[in-house]
mmCIF file of C-alpha atoms and ligand atoms in Angstrom:
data_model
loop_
_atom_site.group_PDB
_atom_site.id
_atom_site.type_symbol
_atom_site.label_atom_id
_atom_site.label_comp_id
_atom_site.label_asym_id
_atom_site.label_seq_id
_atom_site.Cartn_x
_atom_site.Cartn_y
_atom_site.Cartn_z
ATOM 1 C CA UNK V 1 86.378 118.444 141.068
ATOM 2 C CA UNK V 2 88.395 119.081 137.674
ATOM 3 C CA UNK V 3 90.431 122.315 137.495
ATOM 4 C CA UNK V 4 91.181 123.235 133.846
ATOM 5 C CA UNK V 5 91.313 127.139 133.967
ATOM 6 C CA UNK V 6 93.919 129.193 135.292
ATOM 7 C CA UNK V 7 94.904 132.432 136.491
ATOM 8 C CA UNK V 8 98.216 134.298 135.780
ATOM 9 C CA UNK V 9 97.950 137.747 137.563
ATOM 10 C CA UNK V 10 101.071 139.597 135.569
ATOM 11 C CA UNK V 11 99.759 143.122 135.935
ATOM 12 C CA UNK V 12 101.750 144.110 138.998
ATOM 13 C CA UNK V 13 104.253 147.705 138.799
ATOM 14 C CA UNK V 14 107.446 145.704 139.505
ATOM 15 C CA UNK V 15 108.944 148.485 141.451
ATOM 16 C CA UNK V 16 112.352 145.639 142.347
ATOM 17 C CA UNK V 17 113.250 145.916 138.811
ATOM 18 C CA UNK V 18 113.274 149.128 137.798
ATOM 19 C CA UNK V 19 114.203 151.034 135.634
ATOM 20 C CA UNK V 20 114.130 147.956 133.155
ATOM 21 C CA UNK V 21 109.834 147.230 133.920
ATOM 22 C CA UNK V 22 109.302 150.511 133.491
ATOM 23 C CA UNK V 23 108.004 149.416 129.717
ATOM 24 C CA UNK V 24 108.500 145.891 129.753
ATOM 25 C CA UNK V 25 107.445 143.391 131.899
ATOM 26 C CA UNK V 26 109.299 141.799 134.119
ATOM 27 C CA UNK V 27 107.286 138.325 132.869
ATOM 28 C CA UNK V 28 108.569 138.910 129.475
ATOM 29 C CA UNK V 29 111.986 139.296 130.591
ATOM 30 C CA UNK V 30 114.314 136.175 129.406
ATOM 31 C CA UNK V 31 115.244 132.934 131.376
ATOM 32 C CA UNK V 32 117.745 131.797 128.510
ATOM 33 C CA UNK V 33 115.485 131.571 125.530
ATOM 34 C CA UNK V 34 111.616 131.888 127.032
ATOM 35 C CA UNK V 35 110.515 134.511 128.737
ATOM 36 C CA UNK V 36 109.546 133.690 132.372
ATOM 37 C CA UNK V 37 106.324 133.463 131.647
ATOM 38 C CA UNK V 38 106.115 131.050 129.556
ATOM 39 C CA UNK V 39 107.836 128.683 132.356
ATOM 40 C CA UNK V 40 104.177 129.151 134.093
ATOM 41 C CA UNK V 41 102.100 128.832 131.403
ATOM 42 C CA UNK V 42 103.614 125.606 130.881
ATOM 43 C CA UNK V 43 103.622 124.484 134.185
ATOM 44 C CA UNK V 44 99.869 125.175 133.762
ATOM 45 C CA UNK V 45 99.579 122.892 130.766
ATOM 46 C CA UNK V 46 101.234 120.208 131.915
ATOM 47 C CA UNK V 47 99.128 120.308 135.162
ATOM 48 C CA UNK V 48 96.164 119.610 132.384
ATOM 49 C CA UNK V 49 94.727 123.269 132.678
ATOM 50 C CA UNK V 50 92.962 123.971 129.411
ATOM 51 C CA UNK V 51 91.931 127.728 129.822
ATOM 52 C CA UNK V 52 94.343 130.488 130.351
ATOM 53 C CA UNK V 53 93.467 134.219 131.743
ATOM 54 C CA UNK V 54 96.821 136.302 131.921
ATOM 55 C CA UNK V 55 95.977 139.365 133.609
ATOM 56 C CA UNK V 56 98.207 142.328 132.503
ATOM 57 C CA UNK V 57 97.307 146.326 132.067
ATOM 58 C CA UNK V 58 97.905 149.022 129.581
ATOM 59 C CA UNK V 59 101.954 148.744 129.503
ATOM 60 C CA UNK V 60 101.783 145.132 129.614
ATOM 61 C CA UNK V 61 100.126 144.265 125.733
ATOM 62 C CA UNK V 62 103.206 142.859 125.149
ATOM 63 C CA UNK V 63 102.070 139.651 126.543
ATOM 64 C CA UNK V 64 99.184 139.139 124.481
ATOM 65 C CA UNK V 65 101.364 139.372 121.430
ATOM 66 C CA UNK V 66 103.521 136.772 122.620
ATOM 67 C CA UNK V 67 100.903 134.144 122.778
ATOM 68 C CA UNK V 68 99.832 135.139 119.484
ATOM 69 C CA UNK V 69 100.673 133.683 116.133
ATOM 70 C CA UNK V 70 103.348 135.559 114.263
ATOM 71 C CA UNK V 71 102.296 134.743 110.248
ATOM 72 C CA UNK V 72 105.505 137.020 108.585
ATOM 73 C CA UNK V 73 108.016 135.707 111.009
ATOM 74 C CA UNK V 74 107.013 132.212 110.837
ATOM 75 C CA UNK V 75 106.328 132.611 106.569
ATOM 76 C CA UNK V 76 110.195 134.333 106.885
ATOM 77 C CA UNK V 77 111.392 131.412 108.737
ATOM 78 C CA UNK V 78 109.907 128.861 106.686
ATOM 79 C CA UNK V 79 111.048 130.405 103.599
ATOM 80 C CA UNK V 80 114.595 129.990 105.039
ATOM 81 C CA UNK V 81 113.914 126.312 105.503
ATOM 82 C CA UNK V 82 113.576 126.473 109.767
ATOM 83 C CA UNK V 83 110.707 124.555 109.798
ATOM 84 C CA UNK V 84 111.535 123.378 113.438
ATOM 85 C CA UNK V 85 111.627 126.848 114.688
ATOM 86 C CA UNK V 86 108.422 127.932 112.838
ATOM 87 C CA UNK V 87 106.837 125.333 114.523
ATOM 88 C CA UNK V 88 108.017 126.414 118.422
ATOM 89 C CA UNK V 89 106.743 129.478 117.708
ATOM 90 C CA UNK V 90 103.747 128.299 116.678
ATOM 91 C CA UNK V 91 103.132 125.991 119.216
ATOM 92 C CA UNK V 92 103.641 128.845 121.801
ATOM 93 C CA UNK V 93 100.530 130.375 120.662
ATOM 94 C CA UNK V 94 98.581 127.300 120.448
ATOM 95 C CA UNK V 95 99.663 125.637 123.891
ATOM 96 C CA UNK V 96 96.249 126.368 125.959
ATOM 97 C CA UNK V 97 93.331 128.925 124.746
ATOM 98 C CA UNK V 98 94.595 132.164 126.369
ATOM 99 C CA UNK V 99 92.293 135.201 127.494
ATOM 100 C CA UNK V 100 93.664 138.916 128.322
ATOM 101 C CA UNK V 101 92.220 141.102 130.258
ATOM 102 C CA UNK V 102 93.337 144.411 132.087
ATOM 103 C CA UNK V 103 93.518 144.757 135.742
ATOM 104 C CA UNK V 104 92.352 148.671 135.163
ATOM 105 C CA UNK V 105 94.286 149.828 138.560
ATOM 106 C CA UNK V 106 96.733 148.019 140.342
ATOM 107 C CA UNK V 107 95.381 147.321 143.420
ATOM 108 C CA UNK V 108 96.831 144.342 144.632
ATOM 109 C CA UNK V 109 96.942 140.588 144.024
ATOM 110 C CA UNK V 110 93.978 139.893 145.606
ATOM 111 C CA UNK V 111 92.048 142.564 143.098
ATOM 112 C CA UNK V 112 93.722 140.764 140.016
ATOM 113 C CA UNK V 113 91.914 137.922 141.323
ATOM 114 C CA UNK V 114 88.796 139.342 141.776
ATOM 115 C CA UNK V 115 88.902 140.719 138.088
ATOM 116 C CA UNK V 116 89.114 137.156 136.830
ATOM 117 C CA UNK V 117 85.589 136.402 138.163
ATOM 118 C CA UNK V 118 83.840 136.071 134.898
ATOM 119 C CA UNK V 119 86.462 133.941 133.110
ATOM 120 C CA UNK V 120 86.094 131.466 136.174
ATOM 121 C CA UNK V 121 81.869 131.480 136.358
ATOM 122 C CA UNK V 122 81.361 128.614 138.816
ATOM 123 C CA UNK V 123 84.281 126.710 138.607
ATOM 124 C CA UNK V 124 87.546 125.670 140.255
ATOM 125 C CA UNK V 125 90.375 127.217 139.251
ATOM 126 C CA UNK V 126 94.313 127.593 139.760
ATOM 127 C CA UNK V 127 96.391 130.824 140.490
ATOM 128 C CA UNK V 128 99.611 130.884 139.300
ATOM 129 C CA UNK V 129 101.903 133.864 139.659
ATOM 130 C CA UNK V 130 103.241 135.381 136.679
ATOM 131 C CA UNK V 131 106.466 136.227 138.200
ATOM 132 C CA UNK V 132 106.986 132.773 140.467
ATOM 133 C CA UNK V 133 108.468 130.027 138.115
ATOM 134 C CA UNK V 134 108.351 126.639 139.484
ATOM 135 C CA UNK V 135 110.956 123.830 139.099
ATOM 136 C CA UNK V 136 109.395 120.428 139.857
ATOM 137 C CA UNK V 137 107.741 117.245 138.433
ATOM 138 C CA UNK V 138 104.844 116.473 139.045
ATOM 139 C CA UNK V 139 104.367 120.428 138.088
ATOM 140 C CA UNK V 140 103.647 122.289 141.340
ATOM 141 C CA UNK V 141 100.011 123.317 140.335
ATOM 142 C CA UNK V 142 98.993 119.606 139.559
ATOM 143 C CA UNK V 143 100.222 118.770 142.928
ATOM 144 C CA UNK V 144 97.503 121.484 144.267
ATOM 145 C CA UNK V 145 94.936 120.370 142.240
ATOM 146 C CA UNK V 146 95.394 116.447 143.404
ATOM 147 C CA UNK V 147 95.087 117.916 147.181
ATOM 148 C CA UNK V 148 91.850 120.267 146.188
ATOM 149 C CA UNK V 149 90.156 116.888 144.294
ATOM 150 C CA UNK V 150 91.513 114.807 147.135
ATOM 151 C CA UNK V 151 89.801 117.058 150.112
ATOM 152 C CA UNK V 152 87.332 119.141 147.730
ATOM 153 C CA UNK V 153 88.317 122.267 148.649
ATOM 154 C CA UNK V 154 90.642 124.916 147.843
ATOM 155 C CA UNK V 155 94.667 124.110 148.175
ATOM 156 C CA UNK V 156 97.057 126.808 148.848
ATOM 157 C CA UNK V 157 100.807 125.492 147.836
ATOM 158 C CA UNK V 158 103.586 126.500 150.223
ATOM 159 C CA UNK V 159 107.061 126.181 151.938
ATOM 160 C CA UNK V 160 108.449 126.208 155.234
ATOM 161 C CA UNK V 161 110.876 129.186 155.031
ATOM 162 C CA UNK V 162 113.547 130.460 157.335
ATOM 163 C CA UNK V 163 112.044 132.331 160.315
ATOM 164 C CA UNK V 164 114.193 135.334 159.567
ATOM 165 C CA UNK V 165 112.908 135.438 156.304
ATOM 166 C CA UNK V 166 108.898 135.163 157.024
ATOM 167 C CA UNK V 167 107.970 139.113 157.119
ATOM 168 C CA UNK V 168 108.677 139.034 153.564
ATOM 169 C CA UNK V 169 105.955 136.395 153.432
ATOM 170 C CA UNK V 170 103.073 135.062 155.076
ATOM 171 C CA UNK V 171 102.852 133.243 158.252
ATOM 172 C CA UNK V 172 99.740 130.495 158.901
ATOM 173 C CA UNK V 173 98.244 128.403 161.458
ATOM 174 C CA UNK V 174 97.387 125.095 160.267
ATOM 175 C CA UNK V 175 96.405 121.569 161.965
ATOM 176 C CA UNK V 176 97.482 117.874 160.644
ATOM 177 C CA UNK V 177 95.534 115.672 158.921
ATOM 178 C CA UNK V 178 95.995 112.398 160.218
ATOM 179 C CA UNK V 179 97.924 109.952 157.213
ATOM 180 C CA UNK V 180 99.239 113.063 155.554
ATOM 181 C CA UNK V 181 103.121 114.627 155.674
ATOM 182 C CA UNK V 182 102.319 116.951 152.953
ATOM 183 C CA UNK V 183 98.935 118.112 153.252
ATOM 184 C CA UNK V 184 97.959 120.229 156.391
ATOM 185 C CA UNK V 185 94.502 121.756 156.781
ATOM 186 C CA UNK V 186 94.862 125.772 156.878
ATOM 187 C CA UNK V 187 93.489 128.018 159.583
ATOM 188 C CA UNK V 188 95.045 131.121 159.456
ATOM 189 C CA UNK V 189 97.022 133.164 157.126
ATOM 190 C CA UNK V 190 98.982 136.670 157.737
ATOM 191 C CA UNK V 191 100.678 138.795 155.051
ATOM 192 C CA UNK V 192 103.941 139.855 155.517
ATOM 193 C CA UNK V 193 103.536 139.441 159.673
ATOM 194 C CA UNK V 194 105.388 141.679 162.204
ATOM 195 C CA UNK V 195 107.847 139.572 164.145
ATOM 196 C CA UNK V 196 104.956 139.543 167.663
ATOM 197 C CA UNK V 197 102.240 138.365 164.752
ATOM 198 C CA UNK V 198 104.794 135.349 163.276
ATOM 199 C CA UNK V 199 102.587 131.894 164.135
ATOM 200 C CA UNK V 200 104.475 129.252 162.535
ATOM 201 C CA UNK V 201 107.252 129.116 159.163
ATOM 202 C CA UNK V 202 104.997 128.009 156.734
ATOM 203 C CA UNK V 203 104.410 130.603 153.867
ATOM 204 C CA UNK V 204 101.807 130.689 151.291
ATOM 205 C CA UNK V 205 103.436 130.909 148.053
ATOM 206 C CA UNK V 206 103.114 131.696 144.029
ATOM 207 C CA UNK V 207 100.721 128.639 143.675
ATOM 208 C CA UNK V 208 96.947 128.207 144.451
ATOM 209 C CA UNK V 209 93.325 126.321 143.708
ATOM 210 C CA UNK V 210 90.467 127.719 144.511
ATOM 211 C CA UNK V 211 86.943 126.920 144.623
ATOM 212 C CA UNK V 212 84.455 130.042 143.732
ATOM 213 C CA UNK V 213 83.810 130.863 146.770
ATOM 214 C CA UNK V 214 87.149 133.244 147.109
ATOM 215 C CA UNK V 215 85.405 135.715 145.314
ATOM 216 C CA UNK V 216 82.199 136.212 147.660
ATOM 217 C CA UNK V 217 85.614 136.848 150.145
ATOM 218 C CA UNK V 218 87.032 139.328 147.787
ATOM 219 C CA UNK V 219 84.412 141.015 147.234
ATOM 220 C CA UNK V 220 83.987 141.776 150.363
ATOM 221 C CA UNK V 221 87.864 142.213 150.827
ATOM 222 C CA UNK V 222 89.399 145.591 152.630
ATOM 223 C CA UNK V 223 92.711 146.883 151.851
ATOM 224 C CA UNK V 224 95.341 145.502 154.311
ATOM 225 C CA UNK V 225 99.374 145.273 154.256
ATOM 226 C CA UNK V 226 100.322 148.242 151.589
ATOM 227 C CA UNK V 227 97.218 149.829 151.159
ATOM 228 C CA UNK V 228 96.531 146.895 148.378
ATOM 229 C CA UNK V 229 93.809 144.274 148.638
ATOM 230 C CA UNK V 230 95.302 141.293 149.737
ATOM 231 C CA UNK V 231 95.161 137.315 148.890
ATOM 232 C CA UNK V 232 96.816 136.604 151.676
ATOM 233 C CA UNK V 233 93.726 137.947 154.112
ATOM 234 C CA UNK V 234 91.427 136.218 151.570
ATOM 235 C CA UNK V 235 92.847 133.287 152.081
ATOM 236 C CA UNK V 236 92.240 134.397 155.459
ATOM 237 C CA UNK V 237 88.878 134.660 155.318
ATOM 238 C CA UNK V 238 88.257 131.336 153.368
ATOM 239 C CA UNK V 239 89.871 129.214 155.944
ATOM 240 C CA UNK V 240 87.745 130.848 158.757
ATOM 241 C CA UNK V 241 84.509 129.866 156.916
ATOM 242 C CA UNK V 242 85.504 126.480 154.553
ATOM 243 C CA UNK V 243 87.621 123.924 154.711
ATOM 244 C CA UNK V 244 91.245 124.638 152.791
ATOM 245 C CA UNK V 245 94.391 122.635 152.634
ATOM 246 C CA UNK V 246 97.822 124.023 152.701
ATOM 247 C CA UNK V 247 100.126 122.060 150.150
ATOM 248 C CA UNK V 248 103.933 121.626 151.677
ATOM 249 C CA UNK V 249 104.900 121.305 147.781
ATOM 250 C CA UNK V 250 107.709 119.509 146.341
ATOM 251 C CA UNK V 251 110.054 121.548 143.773
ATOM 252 C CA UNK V 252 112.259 124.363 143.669
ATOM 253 C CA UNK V 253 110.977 127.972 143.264
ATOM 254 C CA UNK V 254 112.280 130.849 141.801
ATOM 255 C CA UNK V 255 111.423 134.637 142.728
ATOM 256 C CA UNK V 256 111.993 136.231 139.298
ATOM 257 C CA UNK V 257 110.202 139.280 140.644
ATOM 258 C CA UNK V 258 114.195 140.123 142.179
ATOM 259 C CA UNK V 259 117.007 141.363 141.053
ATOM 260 C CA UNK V 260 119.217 137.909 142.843
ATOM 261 C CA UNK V 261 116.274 135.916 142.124
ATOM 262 C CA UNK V 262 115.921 136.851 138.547
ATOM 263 C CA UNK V 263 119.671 136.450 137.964
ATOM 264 C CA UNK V 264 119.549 133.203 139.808
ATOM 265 C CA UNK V 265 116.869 131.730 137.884
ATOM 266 C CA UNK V 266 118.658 132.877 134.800
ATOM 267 C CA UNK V 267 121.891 130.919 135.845
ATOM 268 C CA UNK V 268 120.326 127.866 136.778
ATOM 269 C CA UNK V 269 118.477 127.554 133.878
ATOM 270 C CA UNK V 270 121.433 128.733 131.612
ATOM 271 C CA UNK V 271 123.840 125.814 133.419
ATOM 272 C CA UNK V 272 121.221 123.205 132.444
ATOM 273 C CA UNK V 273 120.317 124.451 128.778
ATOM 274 C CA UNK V 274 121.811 122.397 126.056
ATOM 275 C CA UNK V 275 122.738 125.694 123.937
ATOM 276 C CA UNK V 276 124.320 127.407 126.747
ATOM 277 C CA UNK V 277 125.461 125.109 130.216
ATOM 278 C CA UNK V 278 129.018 124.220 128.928
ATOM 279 C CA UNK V 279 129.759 127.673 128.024
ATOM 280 C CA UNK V 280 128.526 129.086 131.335
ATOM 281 C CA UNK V 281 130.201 125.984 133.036
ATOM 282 C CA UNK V 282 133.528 127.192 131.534
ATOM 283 C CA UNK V 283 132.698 131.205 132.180
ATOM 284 C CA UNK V 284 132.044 130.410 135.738
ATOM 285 C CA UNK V 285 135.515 128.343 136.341
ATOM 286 C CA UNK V 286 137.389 130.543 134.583
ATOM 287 C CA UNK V 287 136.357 133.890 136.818
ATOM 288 C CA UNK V 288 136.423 131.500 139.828
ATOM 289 C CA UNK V 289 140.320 131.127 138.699
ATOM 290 C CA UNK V 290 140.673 134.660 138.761
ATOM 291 C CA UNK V 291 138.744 136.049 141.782
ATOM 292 C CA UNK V 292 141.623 133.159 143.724
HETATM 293 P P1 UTP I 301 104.395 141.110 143.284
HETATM 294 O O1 UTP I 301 104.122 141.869 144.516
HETATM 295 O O2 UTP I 301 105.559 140.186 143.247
HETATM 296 O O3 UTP I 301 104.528 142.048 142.023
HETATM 297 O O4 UTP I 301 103.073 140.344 142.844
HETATM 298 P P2 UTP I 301 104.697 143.576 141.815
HETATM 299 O O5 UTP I 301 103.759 144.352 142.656
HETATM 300 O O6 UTP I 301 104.643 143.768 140.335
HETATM 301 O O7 UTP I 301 106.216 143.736 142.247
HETATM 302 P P3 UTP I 301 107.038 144.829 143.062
HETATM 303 O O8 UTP I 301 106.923 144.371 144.490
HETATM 304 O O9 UTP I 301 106.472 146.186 142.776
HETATM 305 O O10 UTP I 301 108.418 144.660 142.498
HETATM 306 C C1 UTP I 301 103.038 138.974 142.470
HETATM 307 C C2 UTP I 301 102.351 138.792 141.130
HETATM 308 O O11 UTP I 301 101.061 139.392 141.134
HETATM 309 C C3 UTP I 301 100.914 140.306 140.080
HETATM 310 C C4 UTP I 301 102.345 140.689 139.660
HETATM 311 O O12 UTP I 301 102.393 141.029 138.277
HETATM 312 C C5 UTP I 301 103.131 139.424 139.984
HETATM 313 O O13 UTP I 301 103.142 138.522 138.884
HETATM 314 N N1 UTP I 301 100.090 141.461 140.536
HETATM 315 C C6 UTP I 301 100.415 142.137 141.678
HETATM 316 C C7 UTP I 301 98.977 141.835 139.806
HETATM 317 O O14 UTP I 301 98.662 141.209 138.763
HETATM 318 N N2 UTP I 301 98.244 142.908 140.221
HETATM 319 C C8 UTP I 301 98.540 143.597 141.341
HETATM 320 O O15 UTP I 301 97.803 144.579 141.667
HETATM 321 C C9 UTP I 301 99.653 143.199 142.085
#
């Protein structure tokens, strides 16, 4: 199996940020110098996916001219002798070949899926959440896609959370597969489970591969937790007819979807940056010194 399209669904409301996505994105909105975005396109890249579709809808176009070239800026910058930066953002355009298209309503995560359908045709493909930015090497998404060639099936990527934290999730059932730590094979997946439905503390999370066969599930797919249609009971649905394997994935994620996520992501990626970390380093100490 080879995997080289992916999926960024980026058309959600994102009702934890408001006011600030009420016109712009919250996957346009910075981590330093990139938007967050561009943290998952890259991840995609680097996990040798060829073939981007970014799903986004009417108050979203901003995206599409981000990955798009910029000829005044990048004559301007030129002109001014900044070939370098001319270049970078160039290269941002020209990192994968990138597809738009509008998720019309915003159903849910599982209906952004479905509307990628025709981009996929008959292939495997990866998921990645637009808002989910992944911290890890080998990239998250190539550690799916080893596990979905491995097993030849579809690969969710997840974490064992805190207990007290798994409403906000989803809860599975899964079995061992004898020789692996990492790789379990899935049974059962519930969104966002009442405590009486929690089954064990692994959550599905922000990555995925998939073989085609999700969308004769989505298709078929009724509305579930939030009146939206649901991965999650996809998922669901997959594992109760095919074989999938649930990815314990190494890396660090961040939830930039938040208000403390987003700010998190932003400081940890601010206290690593060349341009920035010493400054922040110093910012930080100093307040520390007077919050004593
Ligand atoms: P989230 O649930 O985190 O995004 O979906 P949201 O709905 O925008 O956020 P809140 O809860 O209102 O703040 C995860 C990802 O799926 C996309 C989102 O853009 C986000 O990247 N998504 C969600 C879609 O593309 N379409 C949908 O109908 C729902």
């Amino acid at each position: 199996m080879k995997v080289k399209k992916a999926v960024i669904p980026a058309a959600g409301l994102g009702t934890r940020m408001l006011p600030e996505t009420k016109t712009l994105p919250k996957e346009m909105l910075p981590i330093v110098d990139k938007p967050a975005i561009q943290y998952v396109v890259e991840e995609a890249v680097n996990s040798g996916i060829e073939e981007i579709l970014i799903l986004t809808n009417r108050s979203k176009t901003v995206m599409d001219d981000y990955f798009d070239y910029h000829p005044e800026l990048e004559a301007k910058l030129r002109a001014a002798g900044r070939e370098d930066d001319a270049n970078m953002i160039r290269k941002v355009a020209d990192m994968a070949h990138f597809t738009f298209i509008r998720q019309k309503e915003t159903l849910g995560l599982g209906h952004a899926v479905l509307c990628a359908k025709r981009f996929v045709g008959n292939e495997p493909f990866a998921v990645l959440l637009g808002d989910d930015i992944m911290k890890s090497d080998p990239p998250v998404t190539r550690q799916l896609i080893d596990a979905a060639e491995k097993y030849n099936c579809s690969a969710m990527g997840g974490r064992h959370v805190p207990l007290k934290e798994i409403g906000k999730y989803c809860t599975t059932r899964y079995e061992s597969i004898p020789g692996e730590e990492k790789i379990f094979h899935l049974l059962e997946a519930i969104e966002k489970p009442r405590p009486e439905q929690v089954i064990t503390d692994f959550a599905i999370l922000g990555r995925y591969v998939f073989t085609p066969e999700i969308f004769e599930v989505l298709e078929h797919q009724t509305t579930g937790f939030n009146g939206e249609i649901q991965l999650t009971d996809a998922i669901d649905g997959l594992a109760k007819r095919s074989k999938v394997v649930a990815v314990d994935f190494e890396g660090r994620r961040f939830d930039t979807g938040s208000m403390t996520g987003y700010l998190e992501t932003v400081l940890e990626y601010a206290l690593e940056s060349e341009k920035t970390g010493a400054w922040l380093k110093e910012y930080i100490l100093k307040k520390a010194e007077e919050w004593k």
